[in-house]
Amino acid sequence: MALLEIKNLHARVGDKEILKGLSLTIEPGTVHAIMGPNGSGKSTLSNVIAGHPAYEVTAGEICFKGKNLLDMRTDERANEGVFLGFQYPVEIPGVSYAAFLKQALISKKKYFGEKPLDPVQFIKRLKVRAQALGISDDMLKRPVNVGFSGGEKKRLETLQMGFLEPDFCILDEMDSGLDIDALRVVGQGVSIMREPHRSFLLITHYQRLLDYIVPDVIHIMVDGRIVDTGDKSLALKLEEKGYADYK
Amino acid sequence: MRITNKTLMPAESVHEDVVDASGSYVIEVPEGARYEGVFLLKGETLKIAVHLTGKNAGCVLKIAYLSSTDLKNDIVCDVYHDAPETYSSQIVKGVLAENGTVDYHGVIHIPFNSQKCEGSQNHHAVLLSDEAKVTCVPELEIYADDVKCAHGSAIGALDEMQLFYLQSRGIDLKEAQKMLIHGFLSDLLPGSFEPQIADWMVKHA
């Protein structure tokens, strides 16, 4: 069974239709990348999968692990295993990173009816994971994403992903605002998470992210639809020629 | 109604946290002294008058209110810069659920002779329901011509992107709202107010 199956998806924001009949199938254990020009609907797709309230699905279906994803609330989708790494992680003043992650974990355990979180174990686990990504204890005490650099924010998104152990990770322009070193750290953070049951959807403009996280499949998205699918050579071709052939 | 009159000593620094702050407070702050008060209201009336009577006297008033079904908060804050080179700051924050209401009226008074004073008023309200109502009048009454003053008020719902971000990590809407309300109030209120906020949230948020 496919992990994620999208059929003929149409979605809009306000009166503007952005996704115009998109279909996509993602098997467990695979890494897919979506590339496409600005305004082609890549970020809309990730927001629709995660359940952003501003996007309205007008037709089509999304099946996740055999369940109808569109019937689930945003928090239910997350607990079922969908993770969206934000292009622009949201700042939340007054809420510390550690408290935020702790609540996310408490919610997951509650969702599955598991016994409550052991706070000591939680802190230990958090520190080990954070250290691997070069995140200091001090950063975890600060408010969520407030005053962090672009690279720090993306490293913290990677930390959350590792911590919540989702089955399907969408990384929306994970490479934007990253220098080469930060890109490598984030790329490694993602690569070590590759598992037979876990899949990734990378949304990116550039080939360079794909040097660190090598995709199995690349899709080209133009005007709300997937217009081409191929292996990683497709990205190299794009780098050379741009999207002119698809317009 | 509780009436509190307080006169600080010159150069004295006083900090107080007042839970269930209903009452009338008159505070006199002489030269070099500083008064900082943190007040929490839950459907009450608070009247504060601060007189800054000597050079370098200052006050910081932090006022938080929580409102919900038929709870009305009335806040009247008058700061009198009776001497030159005095400073004041009023920071007012509140959360309103159901048909809760608040009236905040803050005035900074700076007479002719009180040059080189600094004063600010900031009000920020979060509405959790369409029926909640805020009336906010931040007022500056300034007669001196060499002062620095600012005032502002922002009223709105909880931020949609913040709620989405928390929900996208598996936290349900209600819990996400609680976290944001906590975060909103936490820079104003020290930890000692925690039980009061938690109690209100259980009932109304």
Short mmCIF file of C-alpha atoms in Angstrom, two decimals:
data_model
loop_
_atom_site.label_atom_id
_atom_site.label_comp_id
_atom_site.label_asym_id
_atom_site.label_seq_id
_atom_site.Cartn_x
_atom_site.Cartn_y
_atom_site.Cartn_z
CA MET A 1 0.00 0.00 0.00
CA ALA A 2 1.20 3.48 -0.83
CA LEU A 3 2.00 5.69 2.16
CA LEU A 4 0.41 8.72 0.52
CA GLU A 5 -1.88 8.79 -2.45
CA ILE A 6 -3.17 12.05 -3.90
CA LYS A 7 -5.74 11.87 -6.66
CA ASN A 8 -6.92 14.76 -8.84
CA LEU A 9 -6.47 17.34 -6.06
CA HIS A 10 -7.97 20.78 -6.55
CA ALA A 11 -7.48 23.48 -3.91
CA ARG A 12 -7.90 27.21 -3.64
CA VAL A 13 -7.18 30.17 -1.41
CA GLY A 14 -10.09 32.59 -1.46
CA ASP A 15 -11.27 32.66 -5.09
CA LYS A 16 -7.94 31.66 -6.55
CA GLU A 17 -7.54 28.06 -7.65
CA ILE A 18 -3.95 26.97 -7.12
CA LEU A 19 -3.92 23.19 -7.34
CA LYS A 20 -5.60 22.08 -10.56
CA GLY A 21 -5.85 18.33 -10.58
CA LEU A 22 -2.66 17.14 -8.92
CA SER A 23 -1.96 13.43 -8.52
CA LEU A 24 0.97 11.94 -6.64
CA THR A 25 1.76 8.55 -5.13
CA ILE A 26 4.47 8.06 -2.54
CA GLU A 27 5.59 4.59 -1.48
CA PRO A 28 7.01 3.88 2.00
CA GLY A 29 10.76 4.40 2.35
CA THR A 30 11.15 6.74 -0.60
CA VAL A 31 12.39 10.29 -1.03
CA HIS A 32 10.51 12.46 -3.51
CA ALA A 33 11.42 15.97 -4.55
CA ILE A 34 9.11 18.52 -6.11
CA MET A 35 10.67 21.30 -8.10
CA GLY A 36 8.90 24.05 -9.95
CA PRO A 37 8.87 27.75 -10.69
CA ASN A 38 7.58 30.33 -8.22
CA GLY A 39 3.81 30.30 -7.90
CA SER A 40 3.38 26.78 -9.25
CA GLY A 41 1.62 25.69 -6.03
CA LYS A 42 4.39 23.76 -4.22
CA SER A 43 3.86 25.41 -0.85
CA THR A 44 0.09 25.19 -1.29
CA LEU A 45 0.43 21.44 -1.70
CA SER A 46 2.40 21.12 1.54
CA ASN A 47 -0.07 23.31 3.42
CA VAL A 48 -3.05 21.37 2.10
CA ILE A 49 -1.51 18.05 3.18
CA ALA A 50 -0.79 19.45 6.66
CA GLY A 51 -4.29 20.96 6.94
CA HIS A 52 -3.81 24.73 6.88
CA PRO A 53 -7.26 26.31 7.39
CA ALA A 54 -6.77 29.00 4.71
CA TYR A 55 -6.73 26.42 1.90
CA GLU A 56 -9.95 24.88 0.68
CA VAL A 57 -9.93 21.55 -1.10
CA THR A 58 -12.61 21.68 -3.80
CA ALA A 59 -12.10 18.26 -5.40
CA GLY A 60 -9.97 15.15 -5.23
CA GLU A 61 -8.69 13.02 -2.38
CA ILE A 62 -5.67 12.43 -0.18
CA CYS A 63 -5.22 8.99 1.30
CA PHE A 64 -2.60 8.52 4.04
CA LYS A 65 -1.88 4.97 5.24
CA GLY A 66 -5.24 4.02 3.78
CA LYS A 67 -7.15 6.69 5.72
CA ASN A 68 -8.86 9.78 4.35
CA LEU A 69 -6.53 12.57 5.38
CA LEU A 70 -8.95 15.32 4.42
CA ASP A 71 -11.36 14.14 7.14
CA MET A 72 -8.77 14.74 9.85
CA ARG A 73 -8.00 17.89 11.81
CA THR A 74 -4.50 19.35 11.54
CA ASP A 75 -3.41 17.92 14.90
CA GLU A 76 -4.80 14.48 14.01
CA ARG A 77 -2.84 14.44 10.75
CA ALA A 78 0.32 15.26 12.72
CA ASN A 79 -0.29 12.52 15.24
CA GLU A 80 -1.02 10.05 12.44
CA GLY A 81 2.50 10.79 11.17
CA VAL A 82 2.44 13.81 8.85
CA PHE A 83 5.16 16.37 9.53
CA LEU A 84 5.55 19.70 7.77
CA GLY A 85 8.93 21.41 8.05
CA PHE A 86 8.07 25.06 7.54
CA GLN A 87 9.72 27.33 5.02
CA TYR A 88 9.29 30.13 7.53
CA PRO A 89 9.02 28.61 11.03
CA VAL A 90 6.56 30.64 13.10
CA GLU A 91 7.70 32.71 16.09
CA ILE A 92 5.83 32.13 19.33
CA PRO A 93 6.88 34.62 22.02
CA GLY A 94 6.48 33.48 25.61
CA VAL A 95 6.53 29.73 24.83
CA SER A 96 9.89 28.02 25.29
CA TYR A 97 11.14 25.49 22.76
CA ALA A 98 11.38 22.79 25.41
CA ALA A 99 7.81 23.40 26.62
CA PHE A 100 6.56 23.34 23.04
CA LEU A 101 8.24 20.02 22.23
CA LYS A 102 7.09 18.54 25.50
CA GLN A 103 3.48 19.44 24.76
CA ALA A 104 3.77 18.00 21.25
CA LEU A 105 4.98 14.71 22.72
CA ILE A 106 2.31 14.69 25.44
CA SER A 107 -0.31 15.20 22.72
CA LYS A 108 1.03 12.32 20.65
CA LYS A 109 1.02 9.96 23.62
CA LYS A 110 -2.50 11.03 24.51
CA TYR A 111 -3.64 10.48 20.92
CA PHE A 112 -2.43 6.89 20.99
CA GLY A 113 -3.61 6.30 24.56
CA GLU A 114 -0.07 5.61 25.76
CA LYS A 115 1.10 6.23 29.29
CA PRO A 116 2.15 9.83 30.00
CA LEU A 117 5.56 11.24 29.27
CA ASP A 118 8.40 10.75 31.75
CA PRO A 119 9.77 14.30 32.14
CA VAL A 120 13.30 13.18 33.07
CA GLN A 121 13.54 10.83 30.09
CA PHE A 122 12.16 13.61 27.91
CA ILE A 123 14.88 16.10 28.84
CA LYS A 124 17.62 13.48 28.42
CA ARG A 125 16.39 12.47 24.98
CA LEU A 126 15.94 16.07 23.93
CA LYS A 127 19.47 17.04 24.90
CA VAL A 128 21.05 14.13 23.03
CA ARG A 129 19.11 14.88 19.86
CA ALA A 130 19.74 18.61 20.12
CA GLN A 131 23.47 18.12 20.56
CA ALA A 132 23.70 16.06 17.37
CA LEU A 133 22.30 19.03 15.47
CA GLY A 134 24.51 21.59 17.21
CA ILE A 135 21.63 23.02 19.25
CA SER A 136 22.61 24.25 22.72
CA ASP A 137 20.58 23.78 25.92
CA ASP A 138 20.26 27.53 26.04
CA MET A 139 18.49 27.61 22.69
CA LEU A 140 15.89 25.17 23.97
CA LYS A 141 15.04 27.52 26.82
CA ARG A 142 14.36 30.43 24.48
CA PRO A 143 10.93 31.19 23.01
CA VAL A 144 9.99 29.22 19.89
CA ASN A 145 11.84 30.64 16.86
CA VAL A 146 12.11 34.13 18.37
CA GLY A 147 15.44 35.75 17.50
CA PHE A 148 16.93 32.64 15.91
CA SER A 149 18.89 32.87 12.68
CA GLY A 150 17.57 31.23 9.51
CA GLY A 151 19.97 28.32 9.95
CA GLU A 152 19.05 27.83 13.61
CA LYS A 153 15.36 27.77 12.78
CA LYS A 154 15.84 25.05 10.18
CA ARG A 155 18.02 23.02 12.52
CA LEU A 156 15.27 23.27 15.12
CA GLU A 157 12.68 22.14 12.55
CA THR A 158 14.93 19.13 11.91
CA LEU A 159 15.11 18.51 15.67
CA GLN A 160 11.31 18.49 15.91
CA MET A 161 11.09 16.06 13.02
CA GLY A 162 13.58 13.69 14.62
CA PHE A 163 11.78 13.94 17.90
CA LEU A 164 8.23 13.34 16.69
CA GLU A 165 9.28 10.41 14.45
CA PRO A 166 6.72 10.98 11.71
CA ASP A 167 6.16 8.55 8.82
CA PHE A 168 5.85 11.27 6.22
CA CYS A 169 7.98 14.41 6.25
CA ILE A 170 7.33 17.35 3.99
CA LEU A 171 10.25 19.76 3.92
CA ASP A 172 9.13 23.02 2.38
CA GLU A 173 12.17 24.86 1.02
CA MET A 174 14.32 23.56 3.83
CA ASP A 175 17.31 25.04 2.00
CA SER A 176 16.09 28.63 1.88
CA GLY A 177 18.18 30.88 4.09
CA LEU A 178 20.80 28.20 4.77
CA ASP A 179 24.52 28.51 4.28
CA ILE A 180 26.48 25.47 3.09
CA ASP A 181 27.41 24.31 6.61
CA ALA A 182 23.85 24.54 7.90
CA LEU A 183 22.63 22.77 4.77
CA ARG A 184 25.01 19.90 5.48
CA VAL A 185 23.86 19.61 9.12
CA VAL A 186 20.20 19.62 8.10
CA GLY A 187 20.88 17.23 5.22
CA GLN A 188 22.58 14.78 7.59
CA GLY A 189 19.75 15.18 10.09
CA VAL A 190 17.32 14.13 7.38
CA SER A 191 19.49 11.38 5.90
CA ILE A 192 19.88 9.53 9.22
CA MET A 193 16.12 9.44 9.49
CA ARG A 194 15.66 7.44 6.32
CA GLU A 195 13.86 4.22 7.23
CA PRO A 196 11.94 1.60 5.25
CA HIS A 197 8.62 2.88 6.62
CA ARG A 198 9.36 6.62 6.36
CA SER A 199 9.07 8.82 3.28
CA PHE A 200 10.06 12.37 2.46
CA LEU A 201 8.73 15.05 0.17
CA LEU A 202 11.29 17.76 -0.47
CA ILE A 203 10.12 21.01 -1.96
CA THR A 204 12.98 22.99 -3.38
CA HIS A 205 14.14 25.38 -6.06
CA TYR A 206 17.69 24.20 -6.17
CA GLN A 207 19.68 21.14 -7.04
CA ARG A 208 22.13 21.73 -4.18
CA LEU A 209 19.78 20.38 -1.45
CA LEU A 210 19.53 17.18 -3.48
CA ASP A 211 23.31 16.70 -3.17
CA TYR A 212 22.78 16.19 0.57
CA ILE A 213 19.48 14.32 0.45
CA VAL A 214 19.41 12.20 -2.67
CA PRO A 215 15.86 11.70 -3.97
CA ASP A 216 14.49 8.54 -5.58
CA VAL A 217 11.96 10.44 -7.64
CA ILE A 218 11.78 14.03 -8.88
CA HIS A 219 8.56 15.70 -9.96
CA ILE A 220 8.23 18.93 -11.86
CA MET A 221 5.25 21.03 -10.85
CA VAL A 222 3.90 23.79 -13.06
CA ASP A 223 0.61 25.66 -12.66
CA GLY A 224 -0.90 23.40 -10.02
CA ARG A 225 -0.10 20.06 -11.64
CA ILE A 226 2.75 17.56 -11.87
CA VAL A 227 3.96 17.83 -15.45
CA ASP A 228 7.00 15.55 -15.41
CA THR A 229 8.43 12.78 -13.25
CA GLY A 230 11.84 11.18 -13.41
CA ASP A 231 14.98 10.23 -11.49
CA LYS A 232 17.62 12.60 -10.15
CA SER A 233 18.99 13.38 -13.61
CA LEU A 234 15.87 15.50 -14.07
CA ALA A 235 17.18 17.99 -11.51
CA LEU A 236 20.46 18.34 -13.38
CA LYS A 237 18.62 18.93 -16.62
CA LEU A 238 16.55 21.64 -14.92
CA GLU A 239 19.61 23.33 -13.49
CA GLU A 240 20.87 23.67 -17.04
CA LYS A 241 17.75 24.56 -18.98
CA GLY A 242 15.29 26.02 -16.44
CA TYR A 243 11.55 25.47 -16.77
CA ALA A 244 11.23 26.83 -20.31
CA ASP A 245 10.36 23.41 -21.79
CA TYR A 246 7.39 23.05 -19.46
CA LYS A 247 5.72 26.37 -20.10
CA MET B 1 -13.32 48.79 47.93
CA ARG B 2 -9.75 48.53 49.15
CA ILE B 3 -7.99 51.89 49.34
CA THR B 4 -4.22 51.94 49.50
CA ASN B 5 -2.12 55.06 49.97
CA LYS B 6 1.59 54.65 49.67
CA THR B 7 4.41 57.16 49.82
CA LEU B 8 7.87 55.96 48.94
CA MET B 9 11.06 57.32 50.51
CA PRO B 10 13.44 59.27 48.25
CA ALA B 11 15.56 56.86 46.20
CA GLU B 12 13.55 53.91 47.46
CA SER B 13 12.68 51.11 45.05
CA VAL B 14 9.47 49.16 45.58
CA HIS B 15 8.13 46.18 43.68
CA GLU B 16 4.80 44.55 44.46
CA ASP B 17 2.71 41.81 42.91
CA VAL B 18 -1.00 42.18 43.53
CA VAL B 19 -3.39 39.34 42.76
CA ASP B 20 -7.13 40.18 42.90
CA ALA B 21 -6.09 43.77 42.51
CA SER B 22 -9.55 45.32 43.00
CA GLY B 23 -9.21 48.66 44.76
CA SER B 24 -7.98 52.19 44.63
CA TYR B 25 -4.28 52.95 44.89
CA VAL B 26 -2.62 56.32 45.33
CA ILE B 27 1.14 56.16 45.15
CA GLU B 28 3.56 58.98 45.63
CA VAL B 29 7.06 58.56 44.23
CA PRO B 30 9.61 61.21 45.30
CA GLU B 31 13.02 62.06 43.88
CA GLY B 32 15.07 59.13 42.66
CA ALA B 33 12.49 56.57 43.78
CA ARG B 34 10.92 53.87 41.61
CA TYR B 35 7.64 52.03 41.95
CA GLU B 36 6.88 48.85 40.03
CA GLY B 37 3.49 47.22 40.46
CA VAL B 38 2.14 44.08 38.80
CA PHE B 39 -1.64 43.72 39.03
CA LEU B 40 -3.96 40.95 37.97
CA LEU B 41 -7.70 41.56 37.60
CA LYS B 42 -10.48 39.07 37.01
CA GLY B 43 -13.64 41.09 36.63
CA GLU B 44 -12.77 43.89 39.02
CA THR B 45 -12.22 47.61 39.26
CA LEU B 46 -8.74 49.02 39.59
CA LYS B 47 -7.99 52.69 40.02
CA ILE B 48 -4.39 53.77 40.20
CA ALA B 49 -3.03 57.28 40.57
CA VAL B 50 0.74 57.70 40.64
CA HIS B 51 2.35 61.05 41.48
CA LEU B 52 5.96 61.42 40.40
CA THR B 53 7.01 64.33 42.58
CA GLY B 54 10.79 64.61 42.23
CA LYS B 55 13.51 64.41 39.62
CA ASN B 56 14.26 60.84 38.39
CA ALA B 57 11.15 59.43 40.02
CA GLY B 58 9.60 56.68 37.97
CA CYS B 59 6.94 54.03 37.82
CA VAL B 60 6.21 50.89 35.87
CA LEU B 61 2.65 49.62 35.99
CA LYS B 62 1.99 46.15 34.59
CA ILE B 63 -1.65 45.30 34.53
CA ALA B 64 -3.14 42.05 33.28
CA TYR B 65 -6.84 41.27 33.11
CA LEU B 66 -8.83 38.16 32.40
CA SER B 67 -12.45 38.46 31.44
CA SER B 68 -15.26 36.06 30.61
CA THR B 69 -19.00 35.56 31.04
CA ASP B 70 -20.46 38.72 32.55
CA LEU B 71 -17.09 39.73 33.97
CA LYS B 72 -16.31 43.39 33.57
CA ASN B 73 -12.90 44.84 34.28
CA ASP B 74 -12.57 48.56 34.85
CA ILE B 75 -9.11 50.04 34.79
CA VAL B 76 -8.35 53.68 35.36
CA CYS B 77 -4.72 54.67 35.44
CA ASP B 78 -3.51 58.22 36.01
CA VAL B 79 0.16 59.02 36.06
CA TYR B 80 1.06 62.58 37.09
CA HIS B 81 4.52 63.76 36.09
CA ASP B 82 4.55 66.51 38.73
CA ALA B 83 8.31 67.09 38.38
CA PRO B 84 10.71 67.35 35.43
CA GLU B 85 12.83 64.39 34.35
CA THR B 86 10.43 61.74 35.55
CA TYR B 87 9.50 58.56 33.71
CA SER B 88 6.55 56.20 33.55
CA SER B 89 5.38 53.13 31.70
CA GLN B 90 1.97 51.44 31.67
CA ILE B 91 1.71 48.02 30.09
CA VAL B 92 -1.78 46.57 30.02
CA LYS B 93 -2.57 43.14 28.61
CA GLY B 94 -5.72 41.09 28.74
CA VAL B 95 -7.60 38.10 27.46
CA LEU B 96 -11.37 38.12 26.98
CA ALA B 97 -13.58 35.09 26.51
CA GLU B 98 -17.37 34.80 26.02
CA ASN B 99 -19.08 38.17 26.58
CA GLY B 100 -16.42 39.54 28.89
CA THR B 101 -15.67 43.25 28.76
CA VAL B 102 -12.97 45.68 29.76
CA ASP B 103 -12.77 49.45 30.01
CA TYR B 104 -9.25 50.78 30.18
CA HIS B 105 -8.69 54.47 30.58
CA GLY B 106 -5.09 55.55 30.99
CA VAL B 107 -3.86 59.09 31.20
CA ILE B 108 -0.35 60.51 31.31
CA HIS B 109 -0.43 64.04 32.76
CA ILE B 110 2.56 66.30 32.10
CA PRO B 111 2.13 69.93 33.18
CA PHE B 112 3.99 73.01 31.80
CA ASN B 113 7.03 72.84 34.02
CA SER B 114 7.71 69.12 33.76
CA GLN B 115 10.21 69.13 30.91
CA LYS B 116 12.27 66.12 29.82
CA CYS B 117 9.79 63.52 31.01
CA GLU B 118 9.26 60.15 29.38
CA GLY B 119 5.97 58.29 29.40
CA SER B 120 4.44 55.34 27.58
CA GLN B 121 1.17 53.43 27.51
CA ASN B 122 0.66 50.13 25.78
CA HIS B 123 -2.47 48.06 25.66
CA HIS B 124 -2.86 44.67 24.01
CA ALA B 125 -6.03 42.59 24.16
CA VAL B 126 -6.73 39.11 22.83
CA LEU B 127 -10.36 38.31 22.07
CA LEU B 128 -11.38 34.66 22.17
CA SER B 129 -14.98 35.31 21.18
CA ASP B 130 -17.03 37.60 18.94
CA GLU B 131 -19.08 38.80 21.89
CA ALA B 132 -16.19 40.09 24.00
CA LYS B 133 -15.81 43.84 24.10
CA VAL B 134 -12.88 46.17 24.71
CA THR B 135 -13.02 49.90 25.27
CA CYS B 136 -9.60 51.43 25.40
CA VAL B 137 -8.77 55.09 25.87
CA PRO B 138 -5.05 55.76 26.12
CA GLU B 139 -4.73 59.47 26.68
CA LEU B 140 -1.85 61.92 26.78
CA GLU B 141 -2.40 65.24 28.48
CA ILE B 142 0.81 67.09 27.80
CA TYR B 143 1.53 70.79 28.32
CA ALA B 144 5.35 70.71 28.40
CA ASP B 145 7.08 70.91 25.00
CA ASP B 146 10.20 68.84 25.58
CA VAL B 147 8.99 65.34 26.48
CA LYS B 148 8.97 61.84 24.97
CA CYS B 149 5.66 60.03 25.04
CA ALA B 150 4.13 57.10 23.19
CA HIS B 151 0.88 55.24 23.35
CA GLY B 152 -0.65 52.35 21.48
CA SER B 153 -3.36 49.76 21.58
CA ALA B 154 -3.74 46.49 19.69
CA ILE B 155 -6.82 44.31 19.84
CA GLY B 156 -7.24 41.04 17.96
CA ALA B 157 -7.75 37.31 17.95
CA LEU B 158 -5.00 34.73 18.53
CA ASP B 159 -2.60 34.51 15.60
CA GLU B 160 -3.73 31.94 13.01
CA MET B 161 -0.25 31.01 11.88
CA GLN B 162 0.87 30.39 15.46
CA LEU B 163 -2.17 28.18 16.04
CA PHE B 164 -1.50 26.27 12.81
CA TYR B 165 2.15 25.77 13.70
CA LEU B 166 1.28 24.27 17.09
CA GLN B 167 -1.49 22.10 15.62
CA SER B 168 0.84 20.86 12.89
CA ARG B 169 2.90 19.35 15.71
CA GLY B 170 -0.06 17.37 17.01
CA ILE B 171 -1.28 19.81 19.66
CA ASP B 172 -5.07 20.22 19.57
CA LEU B 173 -6.71 23.61 19.10
CA LYS B 174 -7.74 24.06 22.72
CA GLU B 175 -4.29 23.23 24.06
CA ALA B 176 -2.68 25.45 21.40
CA GLN B 177 -4.89 28.36 22.47
CA LYS B 178 -3.88 27.83 26.09
CA MET B 179 -0.20 27.82 25.19
CA LEU B 180 -0.53 31.06 23.25
CA ILE B 181 -2.48 32.78 26.05
CA HIS B 182 0.18 31.66 28.52
CA GLY B 183 2.90 32.98 26.26
CA PHE B 184 1.06 36.25 25.79
CA LEU B 185 0.78 36.91 29.53
CA SER B 186 4.07 35.40 30.64
CA ASP B 187 6.29 38.38 29.92
CA LEU B 188 4.06 40.55 32.11
CA LEU B 189 3.26 38.24 35.00
CA PRO B 190 5.84 36.47 37.17
CA GLY B 191 5.46 32.79 38.04
CA SER B 192 3.63 33.56 41.28
CA PHE B 193 0.51 34.40 39.25
CA GLU B 194 0.54 30.98 37.62
CA PRO B 195 -2.21 29.33 39.75
CA GLN B 196 -4.56 32.24 39.06
CA ILE B 197 -4.08 32.01 35.30
CA ALA B 198 -4.34 28.23 35.29
CA ASP B 199 -7.57 28.42 37.26
CA TRP B 200 -9.09 30.91 34.82
CA MET B 201 -8.01 28.86 31.80
CA VAL B 202 -9.63 25.70 33.12
CA LYS B 203 -12.92 27.54 33.37
CA HIS B 204 -12.88 29.77 30.32
CA ALA B 205 -10.17 29.14 27.72
#
